[in-house]
Coordinates of C-alpha atoms in Angstrom, one line a residue:
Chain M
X1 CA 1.8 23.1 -0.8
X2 CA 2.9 21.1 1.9
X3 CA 5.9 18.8 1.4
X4 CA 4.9 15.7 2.7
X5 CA 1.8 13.5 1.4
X6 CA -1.3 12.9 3.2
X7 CA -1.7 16.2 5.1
X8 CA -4.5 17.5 3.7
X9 CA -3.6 19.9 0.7
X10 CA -6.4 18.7 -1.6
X11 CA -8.7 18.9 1.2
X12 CA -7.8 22.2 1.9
X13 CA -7.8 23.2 -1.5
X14 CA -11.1 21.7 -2.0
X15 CA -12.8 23.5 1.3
X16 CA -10.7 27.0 0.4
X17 CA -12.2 26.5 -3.3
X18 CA -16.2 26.0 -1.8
X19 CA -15.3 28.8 1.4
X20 CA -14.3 31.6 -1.4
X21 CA -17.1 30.2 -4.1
X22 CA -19.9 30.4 -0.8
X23 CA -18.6 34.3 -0.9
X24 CA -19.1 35.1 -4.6
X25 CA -16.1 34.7 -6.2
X26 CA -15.1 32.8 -8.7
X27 CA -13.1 29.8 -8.3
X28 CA -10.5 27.5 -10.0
X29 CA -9.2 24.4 -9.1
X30 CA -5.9 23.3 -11.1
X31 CA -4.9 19.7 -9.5
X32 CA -1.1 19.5 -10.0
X33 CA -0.6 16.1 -9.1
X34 CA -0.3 13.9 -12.0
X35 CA 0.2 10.8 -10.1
X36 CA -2.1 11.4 -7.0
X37 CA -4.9 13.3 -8.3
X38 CA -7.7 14.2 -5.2
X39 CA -9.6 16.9 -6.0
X40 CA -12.1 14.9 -8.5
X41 CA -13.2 12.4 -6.4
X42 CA -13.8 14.6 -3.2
X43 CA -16.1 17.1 -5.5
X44 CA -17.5 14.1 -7.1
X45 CA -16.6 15.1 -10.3
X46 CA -16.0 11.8 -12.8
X47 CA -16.0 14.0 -16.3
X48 CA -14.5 14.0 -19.2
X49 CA -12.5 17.2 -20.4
X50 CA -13.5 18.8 -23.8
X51 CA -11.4 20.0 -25.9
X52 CA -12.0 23.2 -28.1
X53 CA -9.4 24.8 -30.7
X54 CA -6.8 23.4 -28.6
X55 CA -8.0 24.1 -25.1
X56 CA -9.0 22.1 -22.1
X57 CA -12.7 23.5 -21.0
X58 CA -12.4 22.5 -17.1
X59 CA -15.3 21.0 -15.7
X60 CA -17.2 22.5 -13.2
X61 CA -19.4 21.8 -10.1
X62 CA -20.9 24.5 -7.7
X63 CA -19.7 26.9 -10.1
X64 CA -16.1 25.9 -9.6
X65 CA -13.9 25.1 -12.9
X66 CA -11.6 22.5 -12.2
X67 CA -8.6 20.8 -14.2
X68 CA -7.6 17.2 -13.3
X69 CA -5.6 14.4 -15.4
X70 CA -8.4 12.1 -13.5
X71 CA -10.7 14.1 -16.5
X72 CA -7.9 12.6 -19.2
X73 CA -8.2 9.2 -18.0
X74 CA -10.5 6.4 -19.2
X75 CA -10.6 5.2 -16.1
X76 CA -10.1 7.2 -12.9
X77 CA -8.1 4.2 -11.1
X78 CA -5.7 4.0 -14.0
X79 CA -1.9 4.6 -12.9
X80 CA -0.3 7.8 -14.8
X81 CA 3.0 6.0 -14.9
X82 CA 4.8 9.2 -16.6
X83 CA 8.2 10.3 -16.6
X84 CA 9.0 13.7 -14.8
X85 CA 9.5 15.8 -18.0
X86 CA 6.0 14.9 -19.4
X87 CA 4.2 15.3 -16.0
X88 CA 5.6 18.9 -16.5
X89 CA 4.6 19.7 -19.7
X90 CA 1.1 18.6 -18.2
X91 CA 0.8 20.9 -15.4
X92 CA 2.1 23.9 -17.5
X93 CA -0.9 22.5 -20.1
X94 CA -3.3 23.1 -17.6
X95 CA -2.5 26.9 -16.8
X96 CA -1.4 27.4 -20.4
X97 CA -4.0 25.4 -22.8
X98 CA -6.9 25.3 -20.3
X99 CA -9.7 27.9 -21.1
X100 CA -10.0 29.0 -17.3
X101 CA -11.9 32.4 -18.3
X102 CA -12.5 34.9 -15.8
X103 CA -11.3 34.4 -12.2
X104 CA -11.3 35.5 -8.6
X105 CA -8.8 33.3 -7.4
X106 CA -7.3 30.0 -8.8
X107 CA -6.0 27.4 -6.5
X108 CA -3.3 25.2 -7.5
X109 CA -3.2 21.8 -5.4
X110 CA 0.6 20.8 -5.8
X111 CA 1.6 16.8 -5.0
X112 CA 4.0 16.0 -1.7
X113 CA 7.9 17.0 -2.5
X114 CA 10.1 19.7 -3.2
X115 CA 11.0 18.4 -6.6
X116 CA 10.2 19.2 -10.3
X117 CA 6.2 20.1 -10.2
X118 CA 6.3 22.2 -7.1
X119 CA 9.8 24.0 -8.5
X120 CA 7.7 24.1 -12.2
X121 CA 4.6 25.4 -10.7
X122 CA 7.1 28.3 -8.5
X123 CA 9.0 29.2 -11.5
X124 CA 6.2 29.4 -14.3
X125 CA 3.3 30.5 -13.1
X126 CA 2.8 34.0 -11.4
X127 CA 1.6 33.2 -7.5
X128 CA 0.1 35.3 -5.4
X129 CA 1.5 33.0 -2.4
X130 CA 1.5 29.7 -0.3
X131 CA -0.4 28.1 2.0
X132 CA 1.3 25.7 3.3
X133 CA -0.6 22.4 5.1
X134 CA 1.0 20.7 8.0
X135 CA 0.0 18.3 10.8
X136 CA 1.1 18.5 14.3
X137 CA 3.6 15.0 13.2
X138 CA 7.0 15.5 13.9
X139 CA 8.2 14.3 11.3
X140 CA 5.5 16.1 8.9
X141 CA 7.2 19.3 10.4
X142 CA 10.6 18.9 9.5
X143 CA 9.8 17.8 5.7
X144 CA 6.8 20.7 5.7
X145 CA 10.0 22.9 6.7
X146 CA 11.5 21.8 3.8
X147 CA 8.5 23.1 1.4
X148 CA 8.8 26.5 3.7
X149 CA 12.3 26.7 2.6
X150 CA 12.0 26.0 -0.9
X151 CA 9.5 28.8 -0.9
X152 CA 11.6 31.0 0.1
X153 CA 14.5 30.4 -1.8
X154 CA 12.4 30.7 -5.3
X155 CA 11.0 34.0 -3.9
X156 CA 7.1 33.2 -3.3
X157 CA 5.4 34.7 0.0
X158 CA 4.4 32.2 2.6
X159 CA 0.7 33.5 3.1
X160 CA -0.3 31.2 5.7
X161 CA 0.0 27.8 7.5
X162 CA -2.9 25.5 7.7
X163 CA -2.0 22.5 10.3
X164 CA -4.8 20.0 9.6
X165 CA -5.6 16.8 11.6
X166 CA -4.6 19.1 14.6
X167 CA -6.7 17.1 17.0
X168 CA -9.7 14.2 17.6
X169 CA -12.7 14.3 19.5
X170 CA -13.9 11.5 20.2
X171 CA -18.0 11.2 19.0
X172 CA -19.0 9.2 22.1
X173 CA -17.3 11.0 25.4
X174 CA -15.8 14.1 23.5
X175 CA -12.1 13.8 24.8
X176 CA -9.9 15.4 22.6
X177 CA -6.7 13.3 21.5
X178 CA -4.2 14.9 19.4
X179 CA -3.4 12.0 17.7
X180 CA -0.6 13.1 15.6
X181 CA 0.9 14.9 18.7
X182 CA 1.1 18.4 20.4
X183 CA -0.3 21.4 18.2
X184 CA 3.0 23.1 16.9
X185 CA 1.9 25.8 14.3
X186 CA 2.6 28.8 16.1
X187 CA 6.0 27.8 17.1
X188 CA 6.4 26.8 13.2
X189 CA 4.4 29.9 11.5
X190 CA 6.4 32.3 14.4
X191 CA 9.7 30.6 13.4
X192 CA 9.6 30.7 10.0
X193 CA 8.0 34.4 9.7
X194 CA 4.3 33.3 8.4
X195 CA 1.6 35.6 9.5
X196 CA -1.7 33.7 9.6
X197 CA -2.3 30.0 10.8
X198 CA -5.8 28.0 10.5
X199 CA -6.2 24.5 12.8
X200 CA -8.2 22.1 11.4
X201 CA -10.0 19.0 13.4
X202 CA -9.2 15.4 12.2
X203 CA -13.2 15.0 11.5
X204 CA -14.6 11.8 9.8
X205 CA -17.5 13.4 9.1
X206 CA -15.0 15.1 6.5
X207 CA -13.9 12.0 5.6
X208 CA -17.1 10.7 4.9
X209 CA -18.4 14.1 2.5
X210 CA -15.2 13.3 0.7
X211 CA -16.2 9.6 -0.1
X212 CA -19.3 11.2 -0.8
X213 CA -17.8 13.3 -3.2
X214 CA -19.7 15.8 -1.1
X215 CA -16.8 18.2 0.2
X216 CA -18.7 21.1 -0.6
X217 CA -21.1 20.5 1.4
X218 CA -18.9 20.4 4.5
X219 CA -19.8 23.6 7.1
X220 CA -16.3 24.7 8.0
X221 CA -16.0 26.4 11.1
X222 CA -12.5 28.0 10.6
X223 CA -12.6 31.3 7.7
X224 CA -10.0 29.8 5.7
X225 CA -10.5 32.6 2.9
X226 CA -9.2 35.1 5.4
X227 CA -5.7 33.4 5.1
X228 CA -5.7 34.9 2.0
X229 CA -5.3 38.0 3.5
X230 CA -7.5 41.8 2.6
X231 CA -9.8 40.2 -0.5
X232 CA -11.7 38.1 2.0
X233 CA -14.9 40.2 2.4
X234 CA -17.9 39.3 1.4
X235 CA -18.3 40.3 -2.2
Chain V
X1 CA 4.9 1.8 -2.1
X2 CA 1.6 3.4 -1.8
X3 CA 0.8 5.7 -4.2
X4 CA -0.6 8.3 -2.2
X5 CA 1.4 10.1 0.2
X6 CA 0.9 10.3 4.4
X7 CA -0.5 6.7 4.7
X8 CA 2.5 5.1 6.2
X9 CA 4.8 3.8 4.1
X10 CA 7.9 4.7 6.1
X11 CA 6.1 3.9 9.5
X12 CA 5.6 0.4 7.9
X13 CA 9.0 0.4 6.6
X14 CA 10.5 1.1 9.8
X15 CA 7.8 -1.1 11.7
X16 CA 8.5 -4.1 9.3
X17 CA 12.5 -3.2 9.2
X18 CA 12.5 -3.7 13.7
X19 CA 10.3 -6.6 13.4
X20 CA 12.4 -8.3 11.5
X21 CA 15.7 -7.4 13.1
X22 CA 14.2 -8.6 16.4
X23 CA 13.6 -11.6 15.1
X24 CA 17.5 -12.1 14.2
X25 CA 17.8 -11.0 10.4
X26 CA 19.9 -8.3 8.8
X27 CA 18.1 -5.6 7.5
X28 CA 18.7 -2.6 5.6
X29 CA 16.6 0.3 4.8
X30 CA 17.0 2.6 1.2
X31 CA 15.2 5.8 1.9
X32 CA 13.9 6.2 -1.7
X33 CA 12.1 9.6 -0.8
X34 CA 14.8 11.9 -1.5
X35 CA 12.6 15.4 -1.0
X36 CA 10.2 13.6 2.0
X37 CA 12.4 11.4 4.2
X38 CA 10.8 10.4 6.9
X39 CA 13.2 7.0 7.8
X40 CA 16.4 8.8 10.2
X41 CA 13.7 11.4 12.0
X42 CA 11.5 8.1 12.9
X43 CA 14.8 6.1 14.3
X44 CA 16.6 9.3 15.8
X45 CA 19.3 8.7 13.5
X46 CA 21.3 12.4 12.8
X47 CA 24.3 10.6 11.3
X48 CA 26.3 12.6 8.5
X49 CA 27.5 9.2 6.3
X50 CA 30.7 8.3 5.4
X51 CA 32.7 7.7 2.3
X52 CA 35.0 4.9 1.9
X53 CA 37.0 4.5 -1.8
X54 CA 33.6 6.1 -3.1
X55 CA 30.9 4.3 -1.6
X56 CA 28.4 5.5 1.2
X57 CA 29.2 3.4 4.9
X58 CA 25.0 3.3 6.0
X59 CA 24.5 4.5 9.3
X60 CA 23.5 1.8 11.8
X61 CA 20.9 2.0 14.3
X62 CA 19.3 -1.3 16.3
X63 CA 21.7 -3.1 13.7
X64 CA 19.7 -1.8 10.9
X65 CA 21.6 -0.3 8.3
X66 CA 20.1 2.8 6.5
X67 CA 20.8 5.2 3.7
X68 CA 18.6 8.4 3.3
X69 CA 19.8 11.7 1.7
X70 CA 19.0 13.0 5.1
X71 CA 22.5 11.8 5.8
X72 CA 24.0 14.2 3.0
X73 CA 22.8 17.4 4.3
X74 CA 24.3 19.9 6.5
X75 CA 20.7 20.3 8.2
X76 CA 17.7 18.4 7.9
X77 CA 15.3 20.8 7.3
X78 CA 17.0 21.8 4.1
X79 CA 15.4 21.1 1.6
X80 CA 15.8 18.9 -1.5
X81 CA 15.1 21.2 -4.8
X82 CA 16.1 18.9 -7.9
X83 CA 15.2 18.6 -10.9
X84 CA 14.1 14.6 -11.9
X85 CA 17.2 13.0 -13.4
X86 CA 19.3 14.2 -10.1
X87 CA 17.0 12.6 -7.8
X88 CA 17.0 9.5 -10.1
X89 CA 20.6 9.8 -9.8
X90 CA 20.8 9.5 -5.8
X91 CA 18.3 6.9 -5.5
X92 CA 20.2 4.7 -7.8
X93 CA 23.5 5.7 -6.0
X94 CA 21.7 4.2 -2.5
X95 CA 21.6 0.9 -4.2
X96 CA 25.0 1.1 -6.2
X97 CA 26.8 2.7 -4.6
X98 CA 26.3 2.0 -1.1
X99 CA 28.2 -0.8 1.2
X100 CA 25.1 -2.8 2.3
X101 CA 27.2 -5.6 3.0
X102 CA 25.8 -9.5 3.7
X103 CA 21.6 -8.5 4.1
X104 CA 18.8 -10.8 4.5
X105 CA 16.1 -8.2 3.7
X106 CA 17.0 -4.7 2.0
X107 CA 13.4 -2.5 2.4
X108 CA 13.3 0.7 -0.2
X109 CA 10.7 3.1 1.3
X110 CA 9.4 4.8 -1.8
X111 CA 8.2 8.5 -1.9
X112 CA 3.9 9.1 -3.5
X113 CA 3.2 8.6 -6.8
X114 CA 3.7 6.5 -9.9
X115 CA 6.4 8.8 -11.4
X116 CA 10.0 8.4 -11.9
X117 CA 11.5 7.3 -8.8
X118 CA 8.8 4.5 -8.5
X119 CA 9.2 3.8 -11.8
X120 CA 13.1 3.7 -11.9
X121 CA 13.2 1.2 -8.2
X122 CA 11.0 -1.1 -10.5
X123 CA 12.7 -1.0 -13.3
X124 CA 16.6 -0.7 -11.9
X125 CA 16.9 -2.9 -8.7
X126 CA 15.5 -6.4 -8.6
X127 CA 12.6 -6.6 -6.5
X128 CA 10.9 -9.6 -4.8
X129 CA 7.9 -7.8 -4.5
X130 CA 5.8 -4.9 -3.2
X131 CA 4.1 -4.2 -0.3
X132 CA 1.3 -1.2 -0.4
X133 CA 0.4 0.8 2.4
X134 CA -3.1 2.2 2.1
X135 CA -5.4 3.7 4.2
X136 CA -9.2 3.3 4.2
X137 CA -9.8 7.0 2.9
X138 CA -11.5 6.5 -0.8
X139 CA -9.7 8.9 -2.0
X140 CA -6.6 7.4 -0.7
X141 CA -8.0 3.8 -2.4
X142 CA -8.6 4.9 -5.8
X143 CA -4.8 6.3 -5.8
X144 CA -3.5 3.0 -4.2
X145 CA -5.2 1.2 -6.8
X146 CA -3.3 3.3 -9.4
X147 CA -0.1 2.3 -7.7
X148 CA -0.9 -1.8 -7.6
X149 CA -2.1 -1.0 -11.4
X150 CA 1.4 0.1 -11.8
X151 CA 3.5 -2.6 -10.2
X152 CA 1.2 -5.1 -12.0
X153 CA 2.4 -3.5 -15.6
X154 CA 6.1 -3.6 -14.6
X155 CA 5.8 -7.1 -13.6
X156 CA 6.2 -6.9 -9.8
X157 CA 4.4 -8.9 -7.5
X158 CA 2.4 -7.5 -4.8
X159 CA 3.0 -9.4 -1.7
X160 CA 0.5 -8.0 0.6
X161 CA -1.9 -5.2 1.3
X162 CA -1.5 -3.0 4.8
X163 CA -4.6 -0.6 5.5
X164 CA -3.0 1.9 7.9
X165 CA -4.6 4.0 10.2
X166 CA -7.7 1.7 9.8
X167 CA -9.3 2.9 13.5
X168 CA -8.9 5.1 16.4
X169 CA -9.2 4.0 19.8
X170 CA -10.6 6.5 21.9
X171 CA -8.1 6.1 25.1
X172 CA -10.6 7.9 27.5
X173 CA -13.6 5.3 26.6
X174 CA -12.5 2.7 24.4
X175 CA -15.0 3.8 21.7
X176 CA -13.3 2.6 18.2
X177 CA -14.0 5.1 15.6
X178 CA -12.9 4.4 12.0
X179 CA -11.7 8.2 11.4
X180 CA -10.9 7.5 7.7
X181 CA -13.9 5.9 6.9
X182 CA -14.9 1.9 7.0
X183 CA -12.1 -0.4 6.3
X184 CA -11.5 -1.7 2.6
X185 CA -8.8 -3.3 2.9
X186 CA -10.1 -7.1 2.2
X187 CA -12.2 -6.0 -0.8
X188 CA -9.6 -4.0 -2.7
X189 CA -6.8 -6.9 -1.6
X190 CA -9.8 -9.2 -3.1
X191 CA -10.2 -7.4 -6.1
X192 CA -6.5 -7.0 -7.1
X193 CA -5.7 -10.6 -6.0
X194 CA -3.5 -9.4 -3.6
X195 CA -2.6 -12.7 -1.2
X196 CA -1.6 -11.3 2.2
X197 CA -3.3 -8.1 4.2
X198 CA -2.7 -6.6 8.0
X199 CA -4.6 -3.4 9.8
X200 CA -3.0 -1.4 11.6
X201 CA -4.6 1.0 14.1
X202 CA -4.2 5.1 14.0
X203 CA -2.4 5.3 17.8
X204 CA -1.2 8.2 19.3
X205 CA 1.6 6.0 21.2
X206 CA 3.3 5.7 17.6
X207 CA 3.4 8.9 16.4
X208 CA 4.6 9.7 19.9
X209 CA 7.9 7.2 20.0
X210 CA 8.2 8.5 16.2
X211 CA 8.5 11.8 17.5
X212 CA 11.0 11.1 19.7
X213 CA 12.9 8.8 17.4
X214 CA 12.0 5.3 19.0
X215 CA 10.1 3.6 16.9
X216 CA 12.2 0.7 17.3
X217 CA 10.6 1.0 20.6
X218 CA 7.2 0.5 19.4
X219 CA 5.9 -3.4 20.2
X220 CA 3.3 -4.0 17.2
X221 CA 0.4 -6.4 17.9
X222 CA 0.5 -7.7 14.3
X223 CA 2.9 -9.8 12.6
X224 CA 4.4 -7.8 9.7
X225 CA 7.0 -9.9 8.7
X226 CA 4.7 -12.7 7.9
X227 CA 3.7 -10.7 5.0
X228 CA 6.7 -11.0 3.3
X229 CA 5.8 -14.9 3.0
X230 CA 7.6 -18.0 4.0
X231 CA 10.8 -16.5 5.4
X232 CA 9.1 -15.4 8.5
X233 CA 9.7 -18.4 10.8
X234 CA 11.9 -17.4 13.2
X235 CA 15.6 -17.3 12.5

C-alpha cells in the first residue's frame, strides 16, 4: 500500500513476489488496481485468464500465480472505465473465485488512495500486514501518512516501510543525487511505530527489466523478504 | 489526468496554474484527488476554508484560487477513508458549491485511474479539454493510454500530451540520463492524434521548492500555457 501513485508498490510487489519465489515459497500476485494495472506488463505476462467451474486459474510465470484484470481485457491498453461498486466486486472476485491453490504468501498490490479498494481489501480479506511504499517527496510523505493512518484505524499491522526512489547515482561520475529530496524513512517508520524499513535506489536498469517485462530477473541488493518478519529463511 | 499515479499531474497543475497567472489571467485550481492531494502541500497553503451562506470561499495564494479537501481537515495527514459516492459528493461540491468568482482558466487536478471521480469530472463539469501527464516508464504508457482511451469515449478532447520526468541531469557532470527509460512522448502523442506535447525534466530543484511550498517559485524553461491553445498570447 502506499497512498500516493507512482511510488513503487507494483514494483515492490513484483521484486517481493520473485525475492520470496528465489527462496522456495510459493507466491501469489493479486493486482488490486482495476484502473492502473502494473504487475502484468513488468512480469511480461500478456495472458488470457481461464475459467474453470466458475474460477479464475491465475496465470503464472517463474512459478508465480498472478491475477490481473489486464488478463480480462482484449486488449491490455483498453481503459476499465468502471464505477466503484463494480471495481469492488472485482477485487473480492479475485480472492474469492480465483483458484489460487496452495500458498506461502500472497501479495496484494492495492492502487494509490485511501478510498473504497484499499478500505475493501482491509475489511474483507484476512492480512497478515502492510508494507507500506514511500519516496523521500514531501509531499509523498504526508499522503503515504495518510495510508499509515488508515491502517491503523481498520486495525492492520504496519509490517514495514519500503521508501523507494530513495536516491540516484549517476552511471557516468557516480554522484549520488537524491532527487526526490533528503531520505526521511526513519523519522517516518520511528514516528509512526513501524519496525522494519528497506531503501531502494531510483535504478533505470529497473526501469529498463520492467519494459522488458523482465523484473524478475532484477538482482536486488536489499532482503526485502525479511520485512516480512521470522518466515524469511531460506526454506 | 493521467491515468497512472506519481507522474505529475498536480506538479503540472500547479506548474501550468503559476504560468498562467504570471502571465496576467485568473486562475483557479479544483483539487479533484480527495484521498491524494498534493495541490495546498506544493503552494504552502495550510488554510482551513470558509463558508459563506453555504458555499466554500477558495483559499488564495499568488492570486490563485484553490479548493482541496485538504482545506476540510483538522490535520493534513488525516486521512480520507470514504466510500465512492461520498468522494463523488465533494468533488462535485468543489465545482458547485464553491465561489470561484470571474476565472479565465479553472484547472481540476484529477486523482489515478479511470474510475469514478474521472469519470464523474467528465461527465458533470464542462470541459474544454484534457491535458495528460505521462511519464516515459512503459508501464506508466500503456496505463496513460487507457486514460486518453477514456477521454476519447466520453467525448473530451485531448489538448496536449506532457512526458514528465523525461531525463535527469546529473548536476555534478552534466551527464543526461533518461531514468524512466527513452522518451515516448511524440510516438504515443502520434499515435493517439494528440496535437500539442512538452518534456519536462526530473530536477531535484522542483521537488525541493515543492517541499518547501514554493512552487510558484519555480521558473520553467517550457511554455505550458501554450498547450492550452490559442489563449496563450499574453494578456
Amino acid at each position: 500500500m502506499s497512498g500516493k501513485g507512482g511510488v513503487g508498490k507494483s514494483s515492490v510487489t513484483a521484486l517481493l513476489g520473485g525475492d520470496l519465489t528465489k527462496k522456495g515459497y510459493q507466491v501469489g500476485i493479486l493486482d488490486a488496481d482495476i484502473t492502473g494495472p502494473s504487475i502484468p506488463k513488468m512480469f511480461g505476462i500478456h495472458a488470457q485468464v481461464d475459467l474453470v467451474e466458475n474460477f479464475f486459474l491465475p496465470p503464472e510465470k517463474h512459478g508465480i500465480k498472478m491475477m490481473s484484470v489486464n488478463f480480462l481485457l482484449g486488449n491490455e491498453n483498453d481503459p476499465v472505465i468502471w464505477r466503484s461498486p463494480v471495481i469492488i466486486r472485482a477485487v473480492k472476485d479475485f480472492w474469492v473465485k480465483c483458484a489460487w491453490g496452495d500458498l506461502d504468501y500472497l501479495l496484494i498490490d492495492l492502487p494509490p488512495g485511501t478510498g473504497d479498494v484499499p478500505l475493501t481489501v482491509m475489511q474483507s480479506i484476512p492480512l497478515q500486514g502492510m508494507i507500506v511504499v514511500s519516496s523521500p517527496h514531501d509531499v509523498t510523505v504526508m499522503i503515504v501518512k495518510k495510508a499509515i493512518q488508515m491502517a491503523k484505524k481498520v486495525g492492520i499491522p504496519v509490517l514495514a516501510l519500503v521508501e523507494n526512489m530513495s536516491y540516484f547515482s549517476c552511471p557516468c561520475c557516480g554522484q549520488t543525487t537524491p532527487v526526490f529530496g533528503k531520505s526521511k524513512v526513519r523519522e517516518v517508520a520511528q514516528g509512526a511505530g513501524i519496525p522494519l524499513t528497506a531503501v531502494l535506489p531510483l535504478d533505470p536498469c529497473l526501469a529498463m527489466l520492467q519494459e522488458e517485462g523482465k523484473i524478475f530477473d532484477y538482482s536486488l541488493k536489499e532482503d526485502l523478504s525479511a520485512l516480512l518478519g521470522r518466515r524469511e529463511e531460506q526454506k
